[in-house]
Amino acid sequence: MTFDKRKVVYQIYPKSYKDTTGNGIGDLRGIIEKLPYLEELGVDVIWLNPFYPSPQRDNGYDISDYTAINPLFGSMADFEELVQAAKEHGIELMLDMVLNHCSTEHEWFQKALAGDKYYQDFFILRDQPTNWVSKFGGNAWAPFGDTGKYYLHLFDISQADLNWRNPHVRKELFKVVNFWRSKGVKGFRFDVINLIGKDEELKDNDAFDGKPEYTDRPIAHDYLKELNQATYGQDEDGMTVGEMSFTDIPNCIQYSHPDSHELDMVFNFHHLKVDYENGQKWTLKPFDFEELKHLFHTWGQEMSEENGWSALFWNNHDQPRALNRFVDIEHFRKEGATMLAAAIHLSRGTPYIYMGEEIGMLDPDYDTMSDYVDVESLNAYQELLTSGKTEAEAFAIIQAKSRDNSRIPMQWNGSENAGFSKGTPWLKVGKTYREINVENEKSGPIFTFYQQLIRLRKAMPIIAEGSYQSAYQDHPNVYAFERHLGDERLLVLNNFFAKEVDIDLPESYQSGKILLSNYPEMALSEKITLKPYQTLAIYQEKSGSKDNCQ
Ligand code: GLC
């Protein structure tokens, strides 16, 4: 199986994209309606967050039936129409497979609770809990009915971890993937897939809340090879990506190396923790540029040298908007949005755009705690209060960090509810929708810059295939890298700050051609000045020179 490195993925959170029924919840028909918009943007694949039957405790990541459509989002006929219509627009679908856990309302768990031994072995049951901490707070074990046993839930109490050591479980889960393949789906995003191989002996571990006991265990690689062989490995084309929680480079190389036959590519999150105080999410800290640069360089370089492949992204449904985190949005929203885009779209890996990013959407800036609905945020707020924070302090943290930030309705126009729904949206719209919306932005600098980036990746093999080389590693304000392909060279300079900075350009690039910038044309010379949040990509067709960008 091979995947096409020229492709760009667009992520849609179906619940918030476009509501066609007026129930306040986005739906599959809403996505069909917006396919021409997506074609205009130029994306090749759309990744849809879960739309399966689910009690929605974790917005669909708590699945109670893997092979059906939640009526809130439409019907199977709508889905089939979506696959067909997308194809007509040159777009493929990527579905979210949540195979590490299922909802406690799933019939497997219900049968297990009712005493069925066969299904009890689908879950991870123990007489005594370990000290592992759930990723949504509290202990990761909960009483299993009145049996005196405990079941493992690495996430919410309603998300029971599945026992991958049981071959019957693996068989059932492979059937799920094959069901969607039979509907014509060739793209899959595997949720927290590096957590499926819990250690055989489940022990207490004080380090990192117990994570080493169940993260990136060698057996996870074995299961992925098995999954690949039994399902998508049989497809000629397609695309698979694994979400890797708390991972490292050697494991990610292994997950994504073509010879491993596991996955095409991996998401890691280290670069989105550079504004965490002591690695803790629920804190406030300006981002650490040195750390960000170092992470991009080490991951970029090592994945390139060892032939791993990364999914490149700034935003998704679990992250506050990158613009709010990394950019002076009051003065430089457009420059910042385009610079951030170039910093990943011109890099080595597959770029992912999260809905709204292409128009520079921002966090909603809610005024009160009652606007937030996400289970993780609500738990975190309580924990912050318990730990001694005042209500105002705790609220400020939720405002900056909540996953609801990115889940707000897509801003289509300046009419009520941002043109998302005629009913009451399940989550309140953001404050900026009257100015920042598709209608206003589609011919503006951000959207057109994204179109350009997508086109360039398709037109230039150096962008899709070139190796990654870090550049100007010691520059205090600029994140820069080179791409190499044969004799071709591409230098990408990204000023991450709201002030001008100087760069000494090596001779070979002084005669290069400016491929792209988010500021008007400039002349190349020995010394150049980058404007606030400027990105500048310089292409050299035949470098011939060994000049290094220090
Ligand atoms: C992933 C999803 C997140 C979800 C969690 C549990 O991290 O992206 O939204 O809550 O897995 O399924």
Coordinates of C-alpha atoms and ligand atoms in Angstrom, one line a residue:
M1 CA 0.0 0.0 0.0
T2 CA 1.3 3.5 -0.8
F3 CA -0.2 6.8 0.0
D4 CA 0.1 10.0 -2.0
K5 CA 2.4 12.5 -0.4
R6 CA 0.9 15.4 -2.3
K7 CA -2.4 15.1 -0.5
V8 CA -3.6 17.6 2.1
V9 CA -6.2 16.6 4.7
Y10 CA -9.0 18.8 6.1
Q11 CA -10.6 17.9 9.4
I12 CA -14.3 18.4 9.9
Y13 CA -15.9 18.2 13.4
P14 CA -19.3 17.2 12.0
K15 CA -21.2 18.4 15.0
S16 CA -20.1 21.9 14.3
Y17 CA -19.8 22.2 10.5
K18 CA -23.2 22.8 9.0
D19 CA -26.6 22.0 10.4
T20 CA -29.3 21.4 7.7
T21 CA -32.1 20.2 10.0
G22 CA -32.3 23.1 12.5
N23 CA -31.6 20.8 15.5
G24 CA -28.5 22.8 16.4
I25 CA -26.2 19.9 15.5
G26 CA -24.1 19.7 12.3
D27 CA -24.9 16.8 10.0
L28 CA -23.7 14.7 7.1
R29 CA -26.0 16.6 4.6
G30 CA -24.3 19.8 5.8
I31 CA -21.0 18.4 4.8
I32 CA -22.4 17.4 1.4
E33 CA -23.6 20.9 1.0
K34 CA -20.1 22.3 1.6
L35 CA -18.2 20.0 -0.7
P36 CA -17.9 22.7 -3.4
Y37 CA -16.3 25.0 -0.8
L38 CA -13.8 22.2 0.1
E39 CA -13.0 21.6 -3.6
E40 CA -12.3 25.3 -4.0
L41 CA -9.9 25.2 -1.1
G42 CA -8.2 22.3 -2.9
V43 CA -8.1 19.6 -0.2
D44 CA -7.9 15.9 -1.1
V45 CA -9.2 14.1 2.0
I46 CA -11.6 15.0 4.7
W47 CA -11.2 13.4 8.1
L48 CA -14.5 13.3 10.0
N49 CA -14.7 13.0 13.7
P50 CA -17.0 10.2 15.0
F51 CA -20.6 10.3 13.9
Y52 CA -21.6 6.9 15.2
P53 CA -24.2 6.1 17.8
S54 CA -23.0 7.4 21.1
P55 CA -24.3 8.8 24.4
Q56 CA -22.0 11.8 23.5
R57 CA -20.4 11.9 26.9
D58 CA -17.1 12.5 25.0
N59 CA -18.7 13.9 21.9
G60 CA -18.8 10.7 20.0
Y61 CA -15.5 9.2 21.2
D62 CA -17.7 7.0 23.4
I63 CA -19.1 4.7 20.7
S64 CA -22.0 2.4 21.4
D65 CA -22.3 1.0 17.8
Y66 CA -19.4 1.0 15.5
T67 CA -21.2 0.3 12.3
A68 CA -24.1 2.7 12.2
I69 CA -24.8 6.4 12.0
N70 CA -26.1 8.4 14.9
P71 CA -29.5 9.8 13.8
L72 CA -28.4 13.2 15.1
F73 CA -26.0 13.3 12.1
G74 CA -28.2 11.6 9.5
S75 CA -28.6 8.1 8.1
M76 CA -26.6 5.5 6.3
A77 CA -28.1 6.6 3.0
D78 CA -26.7 10.1 3.7
F79 CA -23.3 8.7 4.4
E80 CA -23.3 6.7 1.2
E81 CA -24.4 9.8 -0.7
L82 CA -21.5 11.7 1.0
V83 CA -18.9 9.1 -0.1
Q84 CA -20.2 9.4 -3.7
A85 CA -20.6 13.1 -3.8
A86 CA -17.2 13.6 -2.2
K87 CA -15.7 11.5 -5.0
E88 CA -17.3 13.7 -7.6
H89 CA -15.5 16.6 -6.0
G90 CA -12.2 14.7 -6.0
I91 CA -12.3 14.3 -2.3
E92 CA -11.9 11.1 -0.2
L93 CA -13.1 10.4 3.3
M94 CA -11.0 9.5 6.3
L95 CA -13.0 8.1 9.2
D96 CA -12.2 8.2 12.9
M97 CA -11.7 4.7 14.4
V98 CA -11.9 4.7 18.2
L99 CA -10.7 1.2 18.8
N100 CA -8.9 1.6 22.2
H101 CA -12.2 1.9 24.1
C102 CA -16.0 1.8 23.6
S103 CA -18.9 3.3 25.4
T104 CA -20.1 1.5 28.5
E105 CA -23.5 1.6 26.7
H106 CA -22.1 -0.6 23.9
E107 CA -23.7 -4.1 23.9
W108 CA -20.3 -5.7 24.6
F109 CA -20.0 -3.9 27.9
Q110 CA -23.7 -4.3 28.8
K111 CA -23.5 -8.1 28.2
A112 CA -20.3 -8.2 30.2
L113 CA -22.0 -6.4 33.1
A114 CA -24.9 -8.8 32.9
G115 CA -22.4 -11.6 33.7
D116 CA -21.5 -12.9 30.2
K117 CA -18.0 -14.3 30.6
Y118 CA -17.2 -14.2 26.9
Y119 CA -17.8 -10.4 26.9
Q120 CA -16.2 -9.8 30.2
D121 CA -13.0 -10.8 28.5
F122 CA -13.5 -7.9 26.1
F123 CA -12.5 -5.5 28.8
I124 CA -9.7 -5.0 31.3
L125 CA -11.0 -6.2 34.6
R126 CA -9.0 -6.5 37.8
D127 CA -9.7 -7.2 41.5
Q128 CA -7.6 -4.2 42.5
P129 CA -7.1 -0.9 40.7
T130 CA -3.6 0.4 39.9
N131 CA -2.6 4.0 40.7
W132 CA -3.0 5.1 37.0
V133 CA -4.6 8.5 36.5
S134 CA -7.4 8.9 33.9
K135 CA -6.6 11.4 31.1
F136 CA -9.8 13.2 32.1
G137 CA -8.9 13.3 35.8
G138 CA -9.3 10.9 38.7
N139 CA -8.3 7.2 39.0
A140 CA -8.4 5.2 35.8
W141 CA -10.4 2.4 37.3
A142 CA -14.1 2.2 38.2
P143 CA -16.2 -0.5 39.9
F144 CA -17.5 -3.1 37.5
G145 CA -21.1 -3.3 38.5
D146 CA -21.4 -5.0 41.9
T147 CA -18.9 -7.7 41.0
G148 CA -16.2 -6.3 43.3
K149 CA -14.0 -6.0 40.3
Y150 CA -12.8 -2.8 38.5
Y151 CA -12.6 -2.0 34.8
L152 CA -10.0 0.2 33.2
H153 CA -11.0 3.5 31.6
L154 CA -8.0 5.6 30.5
F155 CA -10.5 8.4 29.5
D156 CA -14.0 9.1 30.8
I157 CA -15.7 6.6 33.2
S158 CA -18.1 5.9 30.3
Q159 CA -15.2 4.8 27.9
A160 CA -14.1 1.3 28.8
D161 CA -10.8 0.2 27.5
L162 CA -11.0 -2.9 25.2
N163 CA -8.8 -5.9 25.9
W164 CA -6.7 -6.2 22.7
R165 CA -4.9 -9.3 24.2
N166 CA -8.2 -11.2 23.5
P167 CA -8.1 -12.3 19.8
H168 CA -11.9 -12.2 19.6
V169 CA -11.7 -8.4 20.4
R170 CA -9.2 -7.9 17.6
K171 CA -11.3 -9.8 15.2
E172 CA -14.4 -7.7 16.0
L173 CA -12.5 -4.5 15.6
F174 CA -11.0 -5.5 12.3
K175 CA -14.6 -6.3 11.2
V176 CA -15.5 -2.7 12.0
V177 CA -12.7 -1.3 9.8
N178 CA -13.7 -3.7 7.0
F179 CA -17.3 -2.6 7.3
W180 CA -16.3 1.0 6.4
R181 CA -14.0 -0.2 3.7
S182 CA -16.9 -2.0 2.1
K183 CA -18.7 1.4 2.0
G184 CA -15.8 2.8 -0.1
V185 CA -13.8 4.4 2.7
K186 CA -10.0 4.2 2.3
G187 CA -8.8 6.7 4.9
F188 CA -8.6 6.0 8.6
R189 CA -7.5 8.0 11.6
F190 CA -6.9 5.7 14.6
D191 CA -7.7 7.3 17.9
V192 CA -5.1 7.0 20.7
I193 CA -3.9 3.9 18.9
N194 CA -0.5 3.6 20.8
L195 CA -2.4 2.8 23.9
I196 CA -4.0 -0.4 22.8
G197 CA -1.2 -2.7 24.1
K198 CA -1.3 -2.5 27.8
D199 CA 1.4 -4.4 29.6
E200 CA 0.5 -7.9 30.5
E201 CA 1.1 -7.4 34.2
L202 CA -0.7 -4.2 35.2
K203 CA 1.4 -2.5 37.9
D204 CA 1.4 0.7 39.8
N205 CA 3.7 3.3 38.4
D206 CA 4.2 6.7 40.0
A207 CA 5.9 8.1 36.9
F208 CA 3.8 10.1 34.5
D209 CA 0.5 9.0 36.0
G210 CA 1.2 5.4 35.0
K211 CA 1.5 6.1 31.3
P212 CA 4.6 4.0 30.7
E213 CA 2.6 0.9 31.6
Y214 CA 0.3 1.2 28.6
T215 CA 1.9 3.6 26.1
D216 CA 4.0 2.5 23.1
R217 CA 4.4 -1.0 24.4
P218 CA 6.1 -3.3 21.8
I219 CA 2.9 -5.3 21.5
A220 CA 1.1 -2.2 20.1
H221 CA 3.3 -2.5 17.0
D222 CA 2.4 -6.2 16.7
Y223 CA -1.3 -5.4 16.9
L224 CA -1.0 -2.6 14.3
K225 CA 0.7 -5.0 11.8
E226 CA -2.1 -7.4 12.4
L227 CA -4.7 -4.7 11.8
N228 CA -2.9 -3.5 8.7
Q229 CA -2.9 -7.0 7.2
A230 CA -6.5 -7.8 8.1
T231 CA -7.9 -4.5 6.8
Y232 CA -6.5 -1.4 5.0
G233 CA -3.2 -3.1 4.1
Q234 CA -5.2 -4.8 1.3
D235 CA -6.1 -1.5 -0.4
E236 CA -4.1 -0.2 -3.3
D237 CA -4.3 3.4 -2.1
G238 CA -5.8 5.1 0.9
M239 CA -4.3 6.8 3.9
T240 CA -3.9 5.9 7.6
V241 CA -2.8 8.0 10.5
G242 CA -2.4 7.1 14.1
E243 CA -2.9 9.5 17.0
M244 CA 0.0 8.9 19.3
S245 CA -0.4 10.0 22.9
F246 CA 2.7 10.8 24.9
T247 CA 5.0 9.1 22.4
D248 CA 8.6 9.4 21.2
I249 CA 10.5 9.5 17.9
P250 CA 11.8 5.9 17.7
N251 CA 8.3 4.5 18.2
C252 CA 6.9 7.0 15.6
I253 CA 9.5 6.0 13.1
Q254 CA 8.5 2.4 13.6
Y255 CA 4.7 3.1 13.4
S256 CA 5.1 4.9 10.1
H257 CA 8.1 3.3 8.4
P258 CA 6.9 1.8 5.1
D259 CA 8.7 -1.5 5.9
S260 CA 6.9 -1.8 9.2
H261 CA 3.5 -2.2 7.5
E262 CA 1.7 -0.5 10.4
L263 CA 0.5 3.0 9.5
D264 CA 1.2 5.7 6.9
M265 CA 1.8 8.5 9.4
V266 CA 1.6 9.6 13.0
F267 CA 0.3 12.6 15.0
N268 CA 2.4 13.6 18.0
F269 CA 1.6 16.5 20.3
H270 CA 4.8 17.6 21.8
H271 CA 4.9 20.9 19.9
L272 CA 1.5 21.8 21.4
K273 CA 2.8 21.5 24.9
V274 CA 5.3 24.3 24.7
D275 CA 2.9 26.6 26.6
Y276 CA 2.3 24.1 29.4
E277 CA 3.9 24.9 32.8
N278 CA 5.9 21.8 33.9
G279 CA 4.1 19.7 31.3
Q280 CA 0.7 20.4 32.9
K281 CA -2.1 21.4 30.5
W282 CA -4.2 23.3 33.0
T283 CA -1.8 26.1 33.5
L284 CA -1.1 29.5 31.8
K285 CA 2.3 30.2 30.3
P286 CA 3.5 32.1 27.1
F287 CA 4.8 29.6 24.5
D288 CA 8.5 28.7 24.7
F289 CA 9.9 29.4 21.2
E290 CA 13.2 27.7 21.9
E291 CA 11.4 24.5 22.9
L292 CA 9.1 24.7 19.9
K293 CA 12.0 25.1 17.5
H294 CA 14.0 22.3 19.1
L295 CA 11.0 19.9 18.8
F296 CA 10.3 20.8 15.2
H297 CA 14.0 20.3 14.3
T298 CA 14.6 17.0 16.2
W299 CA 11.3 15.5 14.9
G300 CA 11.8 16.9 11.4
Q301 CA 15.3 15.8 11.1
E302 CA 15.0 12.3 12.6
M303 CA 11.8 11.4 10.9
S304 CA 13.5 12.5 7.6
E305 CA 16.7 10.5 8.2
E306 CA 14.9 7.3 9.3
N307 CA 12.1 7.5 6.8
G308 CA 9.2 8.0 9.2
W309 CA 6.3 10.2 8.2
S310 CA 4.5 12.8 10.3
A311 CA 1.0 14.3 10.1
L312 CA 1.7 18.1 10.4
F313 CA -0.9 20.2 12.2
W314 CA -1.4 23.2 14.5
N315 CA -5.1 22.7 15.3
N316 CA -7.6 20.0 15.9
H317 CA -10.8 19.4 17.9
D318 CA -8.8 18.9 21.1
Q319 CA -6.7 22.0 21.0
P320 CA -7.4 25.7 21.5
R321 CA -6.7 27.6 18.2
A322 CA -3.0 28.0 17.4
L323 CA -3.6 31.7 16.5
N324 CA -4.6 32.4 20.1
R325 CA -1.6 30.6 21.4
F326 CA 1.3 31.7 19.1
V327 CA 0.3 35.0 17.5
D328 CA -0.4 38.6 18.5
I329 CA -3.8 38.3 17.0
E330 CA -4.8 41.9 17.8
H331 CA -2.3 43.2 15.4
F332 CA -1.2 40.4 13.1
R333 CA -3.9 37.8 12.8
K334 CA -3.5 37.5 9.0
E335 CA 0.3 37.5 9.0
G336 CA 0.4 35.0 11.9
A337 CA -2.2 32.7 10.3
T338 CA -0.3 32.5 7.0
M339 CA 3.1 32.2 8.6
L340 CA 1.9 29.3 10.8
A341 CA 0.4 27.6 7.7
A342 CA 3.6 27.9 5.7
A343 CA 5.7 26.6 8.6
I344 CA 3.9 23.2 8.3
H345 CA 2.7 23.0 4.7
L346 CA 6.2 23.5 3.3
S347 CA 7.7 21.0 5.8
R348 CA 8.1 17.3 5.4
G349 CA 4.9 15.3 6.2
T350 CA 1.2 15.5 5.4
P351 CA -0.5 18.8 6.4
Y352 CA -3.8 18.7 8.2
I353 CA -6.1 21.8 8.2
Y354 CA -8.7 22.0 10.9
M355 CA -12.0 23.5 9.8
G356 CA -12.0 27.3 10.2
E357 CA -8.2 27.5 10.2
E358 CA -8.3 28.5 6.5
I359 CA -10.2 31.6 7.4
G360 CA -8.2 32.4 10.6
M361 CA -10.9 31.5 13.1
L362 CA -10.2 32.3 16.8
D363 CA -11.2 30.9 20.2
P364 CA -14.8 32.0 21.1
D365 CA -13.8 34.1 24.1
Y366 CA -16.8 33.0 26.2
D367 CA -17.7 35.0 29.3
T368 CA -19.0 32.4 31.6
M369 CA -18.2 28.8 32.7
S370 CA -21.8 27.8 31.8
D371 CA -20.9 28.2 28.1
Y372 CA -18.5 25.3 28.3
V373 CA -19.8 21.7 27.8
D374 CA -16.7 19.5 27.3
V375 CA -16.4 16.8 30.0
E376 CA -12.6 17.3 30.2
S377 CA -13.0 21.1 30.8
L378 CA -15.8 20.6 33.4
N379 CA -13.7 18.1 35.3
A380 CA -10.6 20.3 35.1
Y381 CA -12.5 23.3 36.4
Q382 CA -13.6 21.4 39.5
E383 CA -10.0 20.1 40.0
L384 CA -8.6 23.6 39.7
L385 CA -11.0 24.9 42.4
T386 CA -10.2 22.0 44.6
S387 CA -6.5 22.7 44.2
G388 CA -7.0 26.2 45.6
K389 CA -7.5 28.4 42.5
T390 CA -10.1 31.1 42.7
E391 CA -13.1 30.9 40.3
A392 CA -11.6 33.7 38.2
E393 CA -8.2 32.0 38.0
A394 CA -9.8 28.7 37.1
F395 CA -12.0 30.3 34.5
A396 CA -9.1 32.0 32.9
I397 CA -7.3 28.7 32.5
I398 CA -10.4 27.0 31.0
Q399 CA -10.9 29.9 28.6
A400 CA -7.4 29.4 27.3
K401 CA -7.2 25.7 27.3
S402 CA -10.7 24.2 26.8
R403 CA -11.2 21.8 23.9
D404 CA -14.5 23.6 23.3
N405 CA -12.4 26.5 21.8
S406 CA -12.0 24.7 18.6
R407 CA -15.3 22.9 18.6
I408 CA -17.5 26.0 18.2
P409 CA -19.7 26.3 15.1
M410 CA -17.9 26.9 11.8
Q411 CA -18.3 30.6 10.8
W412 CA -19.9 30.7 7.4
N413 CA -21.3 34.3 7.3
G414 CA -22.3 37.2 9.6
S415 CA -25.9 36.2 10.0
E416 CA -27.3 34.8 13.3
N417 CA -25.4 31.7 14.5
A418 CA -22.7 32.4 11.9
G419 CA -24.8 30.7 9.2
F420 CA -24.2 27.4 10.9
S421 CA -27.7 26.6 12.1
K422 CA -31.3 28.0 12.1
G423 CA -31.8 26.4 15.5
T424 CA -29.9 26.8 18.7
P425 CA -26.3 25.6 18.3
W426 CA -25.3 22.8 20.7
L427 CA -22.3 25.0 21.5
K428 CA -22.4 28.7 21.4
V429 CA -20.8 30.6 18.5
G430 CA -17.7 32.5 18.9
K431 CA -17.7 36.3 19.4
T432 CA -15.9 37.2 16.2
Y433 CA -18.2 35.6 13.6
R434 CA -19.5 38.9 12.2
E435 CA -16.1 39.8 10.9
I436 CA -14.3 36.4 10.6
N437 CA -16.4 34.2 8.4
V438 CA -16.2 32.4 5.0
E439 CA -18.1 35.0 3.2
N440 CA -15.7 37.7 4.2
E441 CA -12.5 35.7 4.1
K442 CA -12.8 33.6 1.0
S443 CA -11.1 36.1 -1.3
G444 CA -8.9 37.4 1.5
P445 CA -5.2 36.7 2.3
I446 CA -5.6 33.7 4.6
F447 CA -7.9 31.5 2.4
T448 CA -6.0 32.3 -0.8
F449 CA -2.7 31.6 0.9
Y450 CA -3.9 28.1 1.9
Q451 CA -5.0 27.5 -1.7
Q452 CA -1.6 28.4 -2.8
L453 CA 0.1 26.2 -0.3
I454 CA -2.0 23.2 -1.4
R455 CA -1.3 23.9 -5.1
L456 CA 2.4 24.2 -4.5
R457 CA 2.6 20.8 -2.7
K458 CA 1.0 19.2 -5.7
A459 CA 3.2 21.0 -8.2
M460 CA 6.5 20.7 -6.6
P461 CA 8.0 17.3 -5.6
I462 CA 10.5 19.0 -3.3
I463 CA 7.6 20.0 -1.1
A464 CA 5.9 16.6 -1.1
E465 CA 9.0 14.4 -1.1
G466 CA 12.1 16.4 -0.2
S467 CA 14.2 15.7 2.9
Y468 CA 14.1 18.0 6.0
Q469 CA 17.2 19.9 7.1
S470 CA 17.1 22.2 10.1
A471 CA 18.4 25.7 9.4
Y472 CA 19.4 28.8 11.5
Q473 CA 19.0 26.7 14.6
D474 CA 20.3 29.3 16.9
H475 CA 18.2 32.2 15.6
P476 CA 16.2 33.5 18.6
N477 CA 13.1 34.5 16.5
V478 CA 13.1 32.5 13.4
Y479 CA 12.1 28.9 12.8
A480 CA 13.7 27.8 9.5
F481 CA 14.3 24.7 7.6
E482 CA 15.5 23.5 4.2
R483 CA 14.1 20.9 2.0
H484 CA 16.4 19.0 -0.3
L485 CA 15.6 17.0 -3.4
G486 CA 18.4 16.1 -5.8
D487 CA 20.0 19.4 -6.7
E488 CA 17.0 21.4 -5.7
R489 CA 16.8 23.4 -2.4
L490 CA 14.0 25.2 -0.6
L491 CA 14.6 27.4 2.3
V492 CA 11.7 28.4 4.5
L493 CA 12.1 31.2 7.0
N494 CA 9.4 31.9 9.6
N495 CA 9.5 34.8 11.9
F496 CA 7.5 33.8 15.0
F497 CA 7.5 37.3 16.5
A498 CA 5.8 40.7 16.1
K499 CA 9.0 42.5 15.4
E500 CA 11.4 42.7 12.4
V501 CA 14.4 40.5 12.4
D502 CA 17.6 40.3 10.3
I503 CA 18.8 37.2 8.5
D504 CA 22.1 36.6 6.8
L505 CA 21.4 34.8 3.6
P506 CA 24.0 32.3 2.2
E507 CA 25.2 33.1 -1.3
S508 CA 23.4 30.2 -3.0
Y509 CA 20.0 31.6 -1.9
Q510 CA 20.7 35.2 -2.7
S511 CA 20.2 34.3 -6.4
G512 CA 17.2 32.1 -5.6
K513 CA 13.6 32.7 -6.4
I514 CA 11.0 33.7 -3.9
L515 CA 8.4 31.0 -4.1
L516 CA 6.1 32.3 -1.5
S517 CA 5.7 35.0 1.1
N518 CA 2.9 36.6 3.1
Y519 CA 4.3 40.1 2.4
P520 CA 4.8 41.9 -0.9
E521 CA 7.8 41.0 -3.0
M522 CA 11.2 41.9 -1.6
A523 CA 14.8 41.8 -3.0
L524 CA 17.1 39.0 -1.9
S525 CA 20.6 40.0 -0.8
E526 CA 23.2 39.1 1.8
K527 CA 21.2 40.6 4.6
I528 CA 17.4 40.5 4.6
T529 CA 14.9 41.7 7.1
L530 CA 11.8 39.7 7.9
K531 CA 8.7 41.6 8.9
P532 CA 6.5 40.6 11.9
Y533 CA 5.3 37.1 11.4
Q534 CA 6.7 37.0 7.9
T535 CA 7.2 33.7 6.1
L536 CA 9.5 33.5 3.2
A537 CA 10.2 30.5 1.0
I538 CA 13.2 30.7 -1.3
Y539 CA 13.7 28.1 -4.0
Q540 CA 17.0 27.3 -5.7
E541 CA 16.8 25.0 -8.6
K542 CA 20.4 24.0 -8.9
S543 CA 22.1 24.9 -5.7
G544 CA 25.5 23.4 -6.7
S545 CA 26.8 25.0 -3.5
K546 CA 27.4 23.5 -0.1
D547 CA 26.6 26.7 1.6
N548 CA 25.0 26.1 5.0
C549 CA 22.3 28.1 6.7
Q550 CA 23.6 28.3 10.2
Ligands
GLC1 C1 -8.5 11.4 21.4 C2 -9.5 12.3 20.7 C3 -10.3 13.0 21.9 C4 -10.9 11.9 22.7 C5 -9.9 10.9 23.2 C6 -10.6 9.7 23.8 O1 -7.5 12.0 22.0 O2 -9.0 13.1 19.8 O3 -11.2 13.9 21.4 O4 -11.5 12.6 23.8 O5 -9.1 10.4 22.2 O6 -11.3 9.0 22.7

